[in-house]
Coordinates of C-alpha atoms in Angstrom, one line a residue:
M1 CA 12.1 82.3 91.6
R2 CA 13.2 83.7 88.6
V3 CA 15.6 86.7 88.3
L4 CA 17.2 88.0 85.0
G5 CA 20.8 89.3 84.8
I6 CA 21.7 92.0 82.2
N7 CA 25.0 93.5 81.3
C8 CA 24.9 96.4 78.8
Y9 CA 26.4 99.5 77.4
L10 CA 29.9 98.6 77.7
H11 CA 31.2 95.6 75.8
D12 CA 30.2 91.7 76.0
T13 CA 26.3 92.6 76.8
A14 CA 24.5 89.5 77.9
A15 CA 21.4 88.6 79.6
A16 CA 21.4 85.4 81.9
M17 CA 18.5 83.9 84.0
V18 CA 18.8 82.2 87.6
E19 CA 15.9 80.0 88.2
D20 CA 15.6 78.4 91.7
G21 CA 19.1 79.5 92.7
R22 CA 20.6 77.7 89.6
V23 CA 21.8 79.3 86.2
T24 CA 19.7 78.1 83.8
W25 CA 20.4 80.2 80.8
A26 CA 23.4 82.8 79.7
V27 CA 24.3 83.8 76.2
T28 CA 26.1 87.0 74.9
E29 CA 24.2 89.2 72.8
E30 CA 26.7 89.1 69.9
R31 CA 25.9 85.4 69.2
L32 CA 22.3 86.4 68.5
S33 CA 22.7 89.8 66.8
R34 CA 25.6 88.3 64.9
V35 CA 27.6 91.6 65.5
H36 CA 31.1 90.9 66.7
K37 CA 31.4 92.5 70.2
D38 CA 27.9 93.8 70.2
V39 CA 27.9 96.5 72.8
G40 CA 24.3 97.6 72.2
F41 CA 21.1 96.6 74.5
P42 CA 20.8 93.0 74.8
R43 CA 17.1 92.4 73.3
H44 CA 17.8 89.5 71.4
A45 CA 19.7 87.8 74.7
I46 CA 16.9 89.2 76.9
Q47 CA 14.3 87.7 74.8
S48 CA 15.9 84.2 74.8
A49 CA 16.3 84.1 78.1
L50 CA 12.3 84.9 78.6
A51 CA 11.8 82.2 76.0
H52 CA 13.5 79.5 77.8
C53 CA 11.2 80.3 80.5
G54 CA 8.5 80.3 78.5
L55 CA 7.6 83.8 79.3
P56 CA 6.1 86.2 76.9
D57 CA 7.5 89.4 78.5
L58 CA 9.0 90.5 82.1
R59 CA 6.2 89.5 84.0
G60 CA 6.6 86.3 86.0
L61 CA 10.2 87.5 87.0
D62 CA 10.9 88.3 90.8
A63 CA 13.7 90.6 89.9
V64 CA 15.8 92.1 87.1
A65 CA 19.4 93.0 88.1
F66 CA 22.1 95.1 86.1
G67 CA 25.5 94.6 86.8
W68 CA 26.1 98.3 86.9
N69 CA 25.3 100.9 89.6
A70 CA 22.7 103.4 88.7
G71 CA 23.7 107.3 89.4
G72 CA 26.7 107.9 87.3
A73 CA 29.3 106.9 89.4
T74 CA 32.0 106.0 86.7
P75 CA 31.9 109.1 84.6
L76 CA 31.7 111.4 87.7
H77 CA 34.7 109.8 88.9
T78 CA 36.5 110.1 85.3
L79 CA 35.7 113.5 85.7
R80 CA 37.2 113.9 89.0
A81 CA 40.2 111.9 88.4
T82 CA 40.9 114.2 85.2
L83 CA 40.3 117.5 87.6
T84 CA 42.6 116.1 90.2
N85 CA 45.1 115.6 87.7
Q86 CA 45.2 111.8 88.3
I87 CA 45.5 111.6 84.4
P88 CA 46.5 114.2 82.0
R89 CA 44.2 117.1 81.9
S90 CA 42.4 117.6 78.4
R91 CA 39.2 119.4 77.2
R92 CA 38.5 116.4 75.1
M93 CA 38.4 114.2 78.5
I94 CA 36.5 116.6 80.6
A95 CA 33.8 116.8 77.6
N96 CA 33.6 112.9 77.4
S97 CA 33.0 112.5 81.2
L98 CA 30.3 115.1 80.9
L99 CA 28.7 113.7 78.0
S100 CA 28.9 109.8 79.3
T101 CA 27.4 111.3 82.7
V102 CA 24.4 112.9 80.6
R103 CA 24.2 109.4 78.5
E104 CA 24.2 107.1 81.6
I105 CA 21.4 109.2 83.6
Y106 CA 19.1 109.3 80.0
H107 CA 19.5 105.8 79.7
G108 CA 18.9 105.1 83.5
N109 CA 21.5 102.2 83.5
G110 CA 19.3 100.4 81.2
R111 CA 15.7 101.1 83.2
L112 CA 14.3 103.2 80.0
D113 CA 15.4 100.4 77.1
L114 CA 14.2 97.6 79.2
A115 CA 10.9 99.4 79.5
R116 CA 10.8 100.4 76.1
M117 CA 11.4 97.0 74.9
F118 CA 9.9 94.9 77.0
G119 CA 7.2 97.0 79.2
S120 CA 6.1 97.1 82.5
L121 CA 8.2 94.8 85.4
D122 CA 4.8 94.4 86.7
G123 CA 5.9 94.0 90.4
A124 CA 9.4 92.6 89.6
R125 CA 12.4 94.3 91.7
L126 CA 14.7 96.5 89.9
V127 CA 18.2 95.9 91.2
H128 CA 21.5 97.9 90.5
V129 CA 24.7 96.0 91.3
D130 CA 28.4 97.4 91.7
H131 CA 30.1 96.4 88.6
H132 CA 32.8 94.6 91.1
E133 CA 30.4 93.4 93.1
A134 CA 28.7 91.6 90.3
H135 CA 32.2 90.4 88.9
A136 CA 32.9 89.1 92.5
W137 CA 29.7 87.1 93.5
S138 CA 29.9 85.8 89.6
T139 CA 33.1 83.9 90.5
Y140 CA 32.9 83.0 94.2
A141 CA 29.2 81.9 94.3
L142 CA 30.1 79.5 91.3
S143 CA 33.3 78.2 92.9
G144 CA 32.1 75.7 95.4
F145 CA 34.4 77.6 97.8
D146 CA 33.3 78.3 101.6
E147 CA 36.1 81.0 102.3
S148 CA 37.9 82.3 99.5
L149 CA 40.0 85.1 98.6
V150 CA 38.0 87.3 95.7
V151 CA 40.2 89.2 93.2
V152 CA 38.6 91.1 90.6
M153 CA 40.7 92.8 87.8
D154 CA 39.5 94.8 84.9
G155 CA 39.9 98.1 82.8
R156 CA 37.5 99.7 85.7
G157 CA 34.3 99.6 87.7
A158 CA 32.5 102.3 89.1
R159 CA 35.6 103.9 90.8
E160 CA 37.9 100.9 91.0
S161 CA 40.1 98.9 89.0
T162 CA 41.0 96.1 91.0
A163 CA 39.0 95.0 94.2
L164 CA 39.9 92.3 96.7
Y165 CA 37.1 90.8 98.6
H166 CA 37.2 88.3 101.7
A167 CA 34.5 85.7 101.1
R168 CA 33.3 83.4 103.6
G169 CA 30.1 81.6 104.7
G170 CA 28.1 83.3 102.0
E171 CA 29.1 86.8 102.6
L172 CA 31.6 89.1 100.7
R173 CA 33.5 91.8 102.3
L174 CA 35.8 94.4 100.5
V175 CA 39.1 94.6 101.9
R176 CA 41.0 96.7 99.5
R177 CA 40.7 98.6 96.1
Y178 CA 43.0 100.2 93.6
L179 CA 41.2 103.2 92.1
W180 CA 41.0 104.0 88.4
P181 CA 43.1 105.2 86.4
N182 CA 45.4 102.7 88.5
S183 CA 44.4 99.7 86.3
L184 CA 46.3 96.6 85.1
G185 CA 43.4 96.3 82.3
L186 CA 44.3 99.9 80.7
F187 CA 47.8 99.0 80.8
Y188 CA 47.4 95.9 78.9
E189 CA 45.0 97.6 76.7
A190 CA 47.3 100.3 75.6
F191 CA 49.9 98.1 74.4
T192 CA 47.3 95.8 72.8
D193 CA 46.7 98.9 70.9
L194 CA 50.4 99.7 70.4
L195 CA 51.0 96.5 69.2
G196 CA 48.1 96.9 66.2
F197 CA 45.6 95.0 67.9
R198 CA 41.9 96.1 69.1
R199 CA 41.3 97.1 72.7
H200 CA 38.6 95.4 74.6
S201 CA 39.2 91.9 72.2
D202 CA 42.5 91.4 71.4
E203 CA 44.4 91.4 74.4
W204 CA 44.8 87.5 74.5
K205 CA 46.9 87.9 71.1
V206 CA 49.3 90.0 73.2
M207 CA 49.6 87.0 75.6
G208 CA 49.5 84.7 72.7
L209 CA 52.6 87.0 71.1
A210 CA 54.8 87.2 74.0
A211 CA 55.4 83.3 73.7
Y212 CA 57.7 84.2 70.7
G213 CA 59.8 86.9 72.4
E214 CA 62.0 87.5 75.3
P215 CA 61.2 90.3 77.8
T216 CA 63.9 92.9 77.1
A217 CA 61.6 95.7 76.6
N218 CA 62.4 98.7 79.2
L219 CA 58.8 99.3 81.0
D220 CA 60.3 101.7 83.9
G221 CA 58.0 104.0 84.9
L222 CA 54.8 102.5 83.4
L223 CA 53.9 99.5 86.0
R224 CA 55.8 98.8 88.9
V225 CA 55.1 96.6 91.9
V226 CA 55.0 98.3 95.2
E227 CA 54.1 97.7 98.7
G228 CA 50.7 96.2 98.7
G229 CA 50.1 96.0 94.8
Y230 CA 51.3 97.9 91.7
Q231 CA 51.2 101.4 90.5
V232 CA 50.5 102.3 87.0
N233 CA 51.5 105.7 85.8
A234 CA 48.9 107.1 84.0
H235 CA 50.8 110.0 82.8
A236 CA 53.1 108.0 81.0
L237 CA 50.7 106.0 79.3
A238 CA 48.5 108.7 78.1
G239 CA 48.6 111.8 76.1
R240 CA 45.6 114.2 75.8
W241 CA 43.2 111.6 76.4
W242 CA 43.1 108.1 77.8
N243 CA 43.3 106.4 74.4
D244 CA 45.9 108.6 73.1
L245 CA 49.1 106.8 72.4
S246 CA 51.4 109.6 71.6
P247 CA 53.9 108.9 75.1
L248 CA 53.8 105.0 74.2
I249 CA 54.7 106.2 70.4
A250 CA 57.5 108.5 71.5
R251 CA 59.2 105.9 73.7
F252 CA 58.4 102.6 71.5
G253 CA 57.9 103.8 67.9
P254 CA 54.8 104.1 65.7
R255 CA 51.8 101.7 66.2
R256 CA 52.0 98.6 64.2
D257 CA 50.2 98.5 61.0
P258 CA 48.0 95.4 61.6
D259 CA 49.1 94.3 58.1
R260 CA 52.5 94.5 58.8
E261 CA 54.8 91.4 59.7
I262 CA 55.3 90.9 63.4
T263 CA 59.0 91.8 64.4
D264 CA 61.3 90.7 67.1
A265 CA 60.7 94.0 68.7
D266 CA 56.9 93.5 68.7
R267 CA 57.5 89.8 70.1
G268 CA 59.8 91.2 72.9
L269 CA 57.4 94.0 73.9
A270 CA 54.7 91.8 74.0
A271 CA 56.5 89.6 76.5
S272 CA 57.8 92.4 78.8
V273 CA 54.0 93.6 78.8
Q274 CA 53.2 89.9 79.6
R275 CA 55.9 89.6 82.4
A276 CA 54.9 93.0 83.8
L277 CA 51.2 91.9 84.2
E278 CA 52.2 88.7 85.9
Q279 CA 54.3 90.2 88.3
A280 CA 51.6 93.0 89.1
V281 CA 48.9 89.8 89.6
F282 CA 51.1 88.2 92.1
A283 CA 51.8 91.1 93.9
V284 CA 47.9 91.8 94.1
V285 CA 47.3 88.1 95.4
K286 CA 50.0 88.2 98.1
E287 CA 48.4 91.3 99.4
G288 CA 44.7 89.7 99.4
I289 CA 46.3 86.9 101.0
R290 CA 48.0 88.9 103.5
L291 CA 45.2 90.6 104.3
T292 CA 42.3 87.7 104.7
G293 CA 44.9 84.9 105.3
C294 CA 43.0 82.9 102.7
R295 CA 44.9 81.0 99.8
Q296 CA 41.9 79.6 98.0
V297 CA 41.6 82.2 95.1
C298 CA 38.5 83.1 93.0
L299 CA 39.5 85.4 90.1
A300 CA 37.3 87.6 87.9
G301 CA 37.3 90.6 85.5
G302 CA 38.9 90.8 82.2
V303 CA 42.3 90.8 83.2
A304 CA 41.3 87.3 84.7
M305 CA 41.1 86.0 81.1
N306 CA 45.0 85.9 80.8
S307 CA 45.3 82.3 81.0
K308 CA 48.9 82.6 81.1
A309 CA 49.1 84.5 84.2
N310 CA 46.4 82.1 85.9
G311 CA 49.0 79.3 85.2
R312 CA 51.7 80.7 86.7
L313 CA 49.8 81.4 89.8
L314 CA 48.4 78.2 90.2
A315 CA 51.8 76.5 89.5
S316 CA 53.7 79.1 92.0
G317 CA 52.7 77.8 95.3
V318 CA 51.8 80.9 96.4
I319 CA 48.2 79.8 96.3
D320 CA 46.5 76.5 97.1
D321 CA 43.5 76.4 94.9
L322 CA 42.1 78.7 91.9
F323 CA 38.9 79.2 90.2
V324 CA 38.3 81.5 87.3
Q325 CA 34.7 82.6 86.3
P326 CA 34.6 81.3 82.6
A327 CA 32.9 84.3 81.9
A328 CA 35.6 86.4 83.4
T329 CA 34.7 89.6 81.4
D330 CA 31.6 91.5 81.7
D331 CA 29.3 89.1 80.1
G332 CA 29.8 87.1 83.4
T333 CA 28.3 90.2 85.2
A334 CA 24.9 89.1 84.3
I335 CA 25.1 86.2 86.1
G336 CA 26.7 88.0 89.2
A337 CA 23.8 90.7 89.0
A338 CA 21.3 88.0 89.1
L339 CA 23.1 86.1 92.1
V340 CA 23.3 89.1 93.8
A341 CA 19.5 90.3 93.7
H342 CA 18.6 87.3 95.5
A343 CA 19.5 89.2 98.6
E344 CA 17.3 92.1 97.9
L345 CA 14.6 89.5 97.7
G346 CA 15.4 88.3 101.2
V347 CA 16.9 85.1 100.6
A348 CA 20.7 83.8 100.5
V349 CA 22.7 84.4 97.6
P350 CA 22.7 81.1 95.8
R351 CA 26.3 79.1 95.8
Y352 CA 27.1 76.1 94.1
R353 CA 29.9 74.6 92.3
L354 CA 29.7 75.1 88.5
T355 CA 30.6 72.0 86.4
D356 CA 29.4 73.3 83.1
V357 CA 28.9 76.6 81.0
Y358 CA 26.6 74.7 78.2
L359 CA 23.9 77.4 79.1
G360 CA 22.5 78.8 75.6
P361 CA 20.5 77.4 72.9
S362 CA 20.0 74.0 71.2
F363 CA 18.4 72.8 68.3
S364 CA 16.2 69.8 67.8
D365 CA 17.0 66.9 65.1
A366 CA 13.9 68.4 63.2
E367 CA 15.4 72.1 63.2
I368 CA 18.7 70.6 62.0
A369 CA 17.2 68.7 59.3
S370 CA 15.0 71.6 58.2
E371 CA 18.1 73.8 57.9
L372 CA 20.0 71.2 55.8
G373 CA 16.9 70.6 53.6
R374 CA 16.4 74.5 52.9
Y375 CA 20.1 74.4 51.1
K376 CA 19.6 70.9 49.6
L377 CA 22.6 69.7 51.1
K378 CA 24.0 66.2 50.7
S379 CA 24.2 64.6 54.1
M380 CA 24.0 61.5 56.3
R381 CA 22.7 60.5 59.5
V382 CA 25.0 58.1 61.3
P383 CA 24.8 55.8 64.2
E384 CA 27.5 56.6 66.6
V385 CA 28.5 59.8 65.2
E386 CA 31.1 60.4 67.7
R387 CA 33.1 57.6 66.5
V388 CA 32.8 58.1 63.1
T389 CA 34.0 62.0 63.5
A390 CA 37.1 60.4 65.5
A391 CA 37.8 58.6 62.8
L392 CA 37.6 61.6 60.1
I393 CA 39.8 63.5 62.6
A394 CA 42.3 60.5 62.6
Q395 CA 42.5 60.5 58.9
G396 CA 43.7 64.5 58.8
Y397 CA 40.0 66.1 58.2
V398 CA 39.0 69.2 59.8
V399 CA 35.4 68.9 61.3
G400 CA 33.0 71.8 62.4
W401 CA 31.5 70.3 65.5
F402 CA 27.8 71.6 66.1
Q403 CA 26.0 70.0 69.4
G404 CA 23.6 70.5 72.2
R405 CA 23.5 73.8 74.1
M406 CA 26.1 76.5 73.1
E407 CA 28.4 77.5 75.3
F408 CA 28.4 80.7 77.6
G409 CA 31.5 82.8 77.7
P410 CA 34.6 83.4 75.0
R411 CA 35.6 79.7 74.9
A412 CA 34.1 77.1 72.5
L413 CA 34.1 73.9 74.7
G414 CA 33.0 71.1 72.7
N415 CA 29.7 72.2 71.2
R416 CA 30.2 74.9 68.7
S417 CA 34.2 73.9 67.8
I418 CA 36.5 73.4 65.2
L419 CA 38.4 70.1 65.6
A420 CA 41.5 68.5 64.1
D421 CA 44.3 66.1 64.8
P422 CA 46.9 67.5 67.6
R423 CA 49.4 65.2 66.3
R424 CA 50.1 67.2 62.8
V425 CA 51.8 70.6 62.8
E426 CA 50.6 70.9 59.1
I427 CA 46.8 70.7 60.3
R428 CA 47.6 73.7 62.8
D429 CA 48.7 75.8 59.9
R430 CA 46.1 74.7 57.6
V431 CA 43.3 75.5 60.1
N432 CA 45.0 79.1 60.7
E433 CA 45.6 80.1 57.3
C434 CA 42.2 78.1 55.4
V435 CA 39.9 77.7 57.8
K436 CA 40.2 80.6 60.5
F437 CA 42.0 82.9 58.0
R438 CA 44.1 84.1 61.0
E439 CA 47.5 84.9 61.8
P440 CA 49.8 81.7 61.8
W441 CA 51.7 82.2 65.1
R442 CA 48.1 82.1 67.1
P443 CA 48.0 78.9 69.4
F444 CA 45.1 76.1 69.4
A445 CA 44.1 74.6 72.4
P446 CA 43.7 71.0 73.6
S447 CA 40.6 69.2 74.8
C448 CA 41.8 66.3 76.7
L449 CA 40.3 63.2 78.6
A450 CA 40.0 64.5 82.7
E451 CA 41.0 61.1 83.4
V452 CA 44.6 61.4 81.8
A453 CA 45.0 65.0 81.8
G454 CA 48.0 64.9 84.2
E455 CA 50.1 62.4 81.8
Y456 CA 50.1 65.1 79.3
F457 CA 49.8 68.6 80.9
E458 CA 51.9 68.9 84.3
G459 CA 49.9 69.6 87.4
C460 CA 46.7 69.5 85.6
R461 CA 43.5 67.9 87.3
D462 CA 40.1 69.9 86.8
A463 CA 40.6 72.5 84.0
P464 CA 37.0 72.5 82.3
Y465 CA 37.2 76.1 80.8
M466 CA 40.5 76.4 78.8
I467 CA 41.0 79.4 81.1
V468 CA 44.4 78.2 82.7
T469 CA 47.6 77.3 80.8
Y470 CA 49.9 74.4 82.0
D471 CA 53.1 73.0 80.8
V472 CA 52.9 70.2 78.2
A473 CA 54.6 67.2 79.7
P474 CA 58.5 66.6 78.1
S475 CA 57.5 63.6 77.1
K476 CA 54.3 64.6 75.1
R477 CA 55.5 67.9 73.4
S478 CA 56.2 66.0 70.3
V479 CA 53.3 64.0 70.6
I480 CA 51.0 66.8 70.2
P481 CA 52.9 69.6 68.7
A482 CA 49.8 71.1 66.9
V483 CA 48.5 72.5 70.5
T484 CA 51.9 72.6 72.3
H485 CA 52.4 76.5 72.2
A486 CA 56.0 78.1 71.9
D487 CA 56.7 78.2 75.2
N488 CA 55.6 74.8 76.1
T489 CA 52.5 75.3 77.4
A490 CA 48.7 74.9 76.6
R491 CA 45.4 76.4 77.3
V492 CA 43.7 72.9 78.4
Q493 CA 40.2 71.9 78.5
T494 CA 39.6 68.6 80.7
V495 CA 36.3 66.8 79.4
T496 CA 34.5 64.5 81.7
R497 CA 31.9 62.2 80.7
A498 CA 29.4 63.7 83.1
S499 CA 29.8 67.3 81.5
N500 CA 30.0 66.3 78.1
P501 CA 28.8 62.7 77.1
R502 CA 28.9 63.2 73.3
Y503 CA 32.1 65.2 73.3
W504 CA 33.8 62.7 75.8
E505 CA 33.0 60.0 73.9
L506 CA 34.6 61.5 70.8
I507 CA 37.9 62.1 72.3
R508 CA 37.7 58.7 73.7
A509 CA 37.2 57.2 70.3
F510 CA 40.0 59.3 68.8
G511 CA 42.6 58.0 71.7
A512 CA 41.4 54.4 70.9
L513 CA 42.5 54.9 67.3
T514 CA 45.7 56.7 67.7
G515 CA 47.0 56.4 71.4
V516 CA 46.0 60.1 71.9
P517 CA 42.9 61.1 74.0
V518 CA 43.5 64.7 72.7
V519 CA 41.8 66.7 70.1
L520 CA 42.8 70.1 68.9
N521 CA 39.8 72.4 69.7
T522 CA 39.2 76.0 68.5
S523 CA 36.2 78.1 68.3
F524 CA 33.7 77.5 65.2
N525 CA 33.9 80.9 63.6
L526 CA 35.9 83.0 60.9
K527 CA 38.2 85.6 62.1
G528 CA 36.1 88.8 63.5
E529 CA 33.0 86.8 63.6
P530 CA 31.3 85.6 66.4
I531 CA 31.2 82.0 67.4
V532 CA 28.2 80.2 65.7
C533 CA 24.9 79.8 67.4
T534 CA 22.3 78.6 64.9
P535 CA 22.2 75.5 62.4
K536 CA 22.2 78.6 59.6
D537 CA 25.2 80.2 61.2
A538 CA 27.1 76.8 61.4
V539 CA 26.2 76.2 57.6
R540 CA 27.2 79.5 56.3
T541 CA 30.6 79.2 58.1
F542 CA 31.2 75.9 57.0
Y543 CA 31.0 76.8 53.2
S544 CA 32.9 80.0 54.0
S545 CA 35.8 78.4 55.1
G546 CA 38.5 75.2 54.6
L547 CA 36.4 72.8 56.6
D548 CA 36.0 69.5 55.1
F549 CA 33.0 68.2 57.0
L550 CA 30.5 69.6 59.1
V551 CA 28.8 67.4 61.8
I552 CA 25.9 69.0 63.1
G553 CA 23.9 66.5 65.7
D554 CA 23.9 63.0 64.1
T555 CA 24.4 64.2 60.5
I556 CA 27.5 64.7 58.7
V557 CA 27.8 67.1 55.7
P558 CA 30.8 66.8 53.5
K559 CA 32.4 69.7 51.4
A560 CA 31.9 69.0 47.6
E561 CA 35.5 68.8 47.7
S562 CA 35.3 65.9 50.0
W563 CA 33.6 64.1 46.9
A564 CA 37.1 63.5 45.1
H565 CA 37.6 60.8 47.6
G566 CA 34.7 59.0 47.0
D567 CA 31.1 59.3 47.5
L568 CA 29.7 60.0 51.4
H569 CA 28.6 56.8 52.1
G570 CA 31.9 55.4 51.4
L571 CA 33.8 57.7 53.5
V572 CA 31.7 57.1 56.5
Q573 CA 31.8 53.4 56.1
R574 CA 35.6 53.9 56.1
A575 CA 35.4 55.9 59.2
V576 CA 33.0 52.9 60.6
R577 CA 35.6 50.4 60.0
A578 CA 38.6 52.4 61.4
A579 CA 36.6 53.5 64.7

């Protein structure tokens, strides 16, 4: 049985394939189109999913599922909310609502674009799934829990912005929803914009910046915890239309110029917004526990990408266990929709514990060699490339690491990563300034052997997706300063030999050399670009940045500057001896 899941038109457009009850392929469109945050129809992602199954077109599929309901529910609800004065009335909002309704009806929630690009479904069932339901199934079905409280929090679904479900025995029951514009996602987006960052992509920068400030800004009247959850004051956030910042500007001052230095006031505002969000998240989860009696929690939706809130929740004792969908934003609804569609085909929604998200393209040794040969790059294939790479990192080099199948979701988890020594603060600063070309205050994440994670990160057991923060153990903060954030936390990835043998062996070898089985891991991309997908992407990014080496498959490629330290053979031999 094959079911194709699609997310399109909003953000994080993606496609996923479920074969015989297992997710076998998933990729976001931006990785293939190379358009950052691509919002177009995911033509390339769908083509790649079909090719993975050996299908030339949609024939051979049992169903195609979209993670959005047909019928224009969202724009119509926007119009209703405007006319009933739930948000500030404006001609622009009404016009945008009407235009959105017409556009959604015209596109038929993807039906017309799918037919135009890929032809007839030829008997495959077409399914449209409620957006929040797709989010909910994407996390519950892959959590391994039989019973759980499922919490979906984002900017908005069809009508709701937050939804609580009681999941048990493969069934999902809605127990409460919070209607848009009472939205935690839109609250956080508005302040992301005010702080000079981009909505729908840079919210995590606010979370990172919050660690440098104290929550001193007065947010009274904007977001408050109430009985049963939270209340966002849309009138206090929006002016003539929802994205109008004029009320916030009148209260907090002008929107920060992205090129202007971060101030203490900016840090304080970010900390205040983060604290308010965390308080609201706690209130929602407590309400869900009251309604369901369940302390195992599954999270999805854009707000679930707030790893700081996730970490605080897990450490609080309010819940017993937590699973967060690793692709918690809208890309994950492609998986959720494909899973839900099984019920339309008369079978149970597949459920199992997700163990990794290496679900994208991979490239053979021949394809890698061909790409390197095209550019006539000097390189060397080496045995035990993991040990050699560990030795290079231990010597202070920064390495682009390209291996196996690409990760699904926003995190690089050891197959499309930039790796460096977590013991060296100067390396962290160099990666920010010369490799990633980004702000110096931005944190990096650690990848750690799962066997010793608890020694370095308090309470950390199983954190494979870099989506929960943990406190760095006091005795280890001076040991791994390059991955210890300003508030002494870290967004950890635990690595097991079963999930990623090559990456596990690299970290193990680095630990054998240095006594520290942890490496600095950040995504293999430049600022404002998608993470690399193909060998060509890797080569271009390697030569456009301050990376010292590219390790691609079993091959090591040096930068020209590296030859000042000796020929490549000599470098590798020294690394081999060190390893």
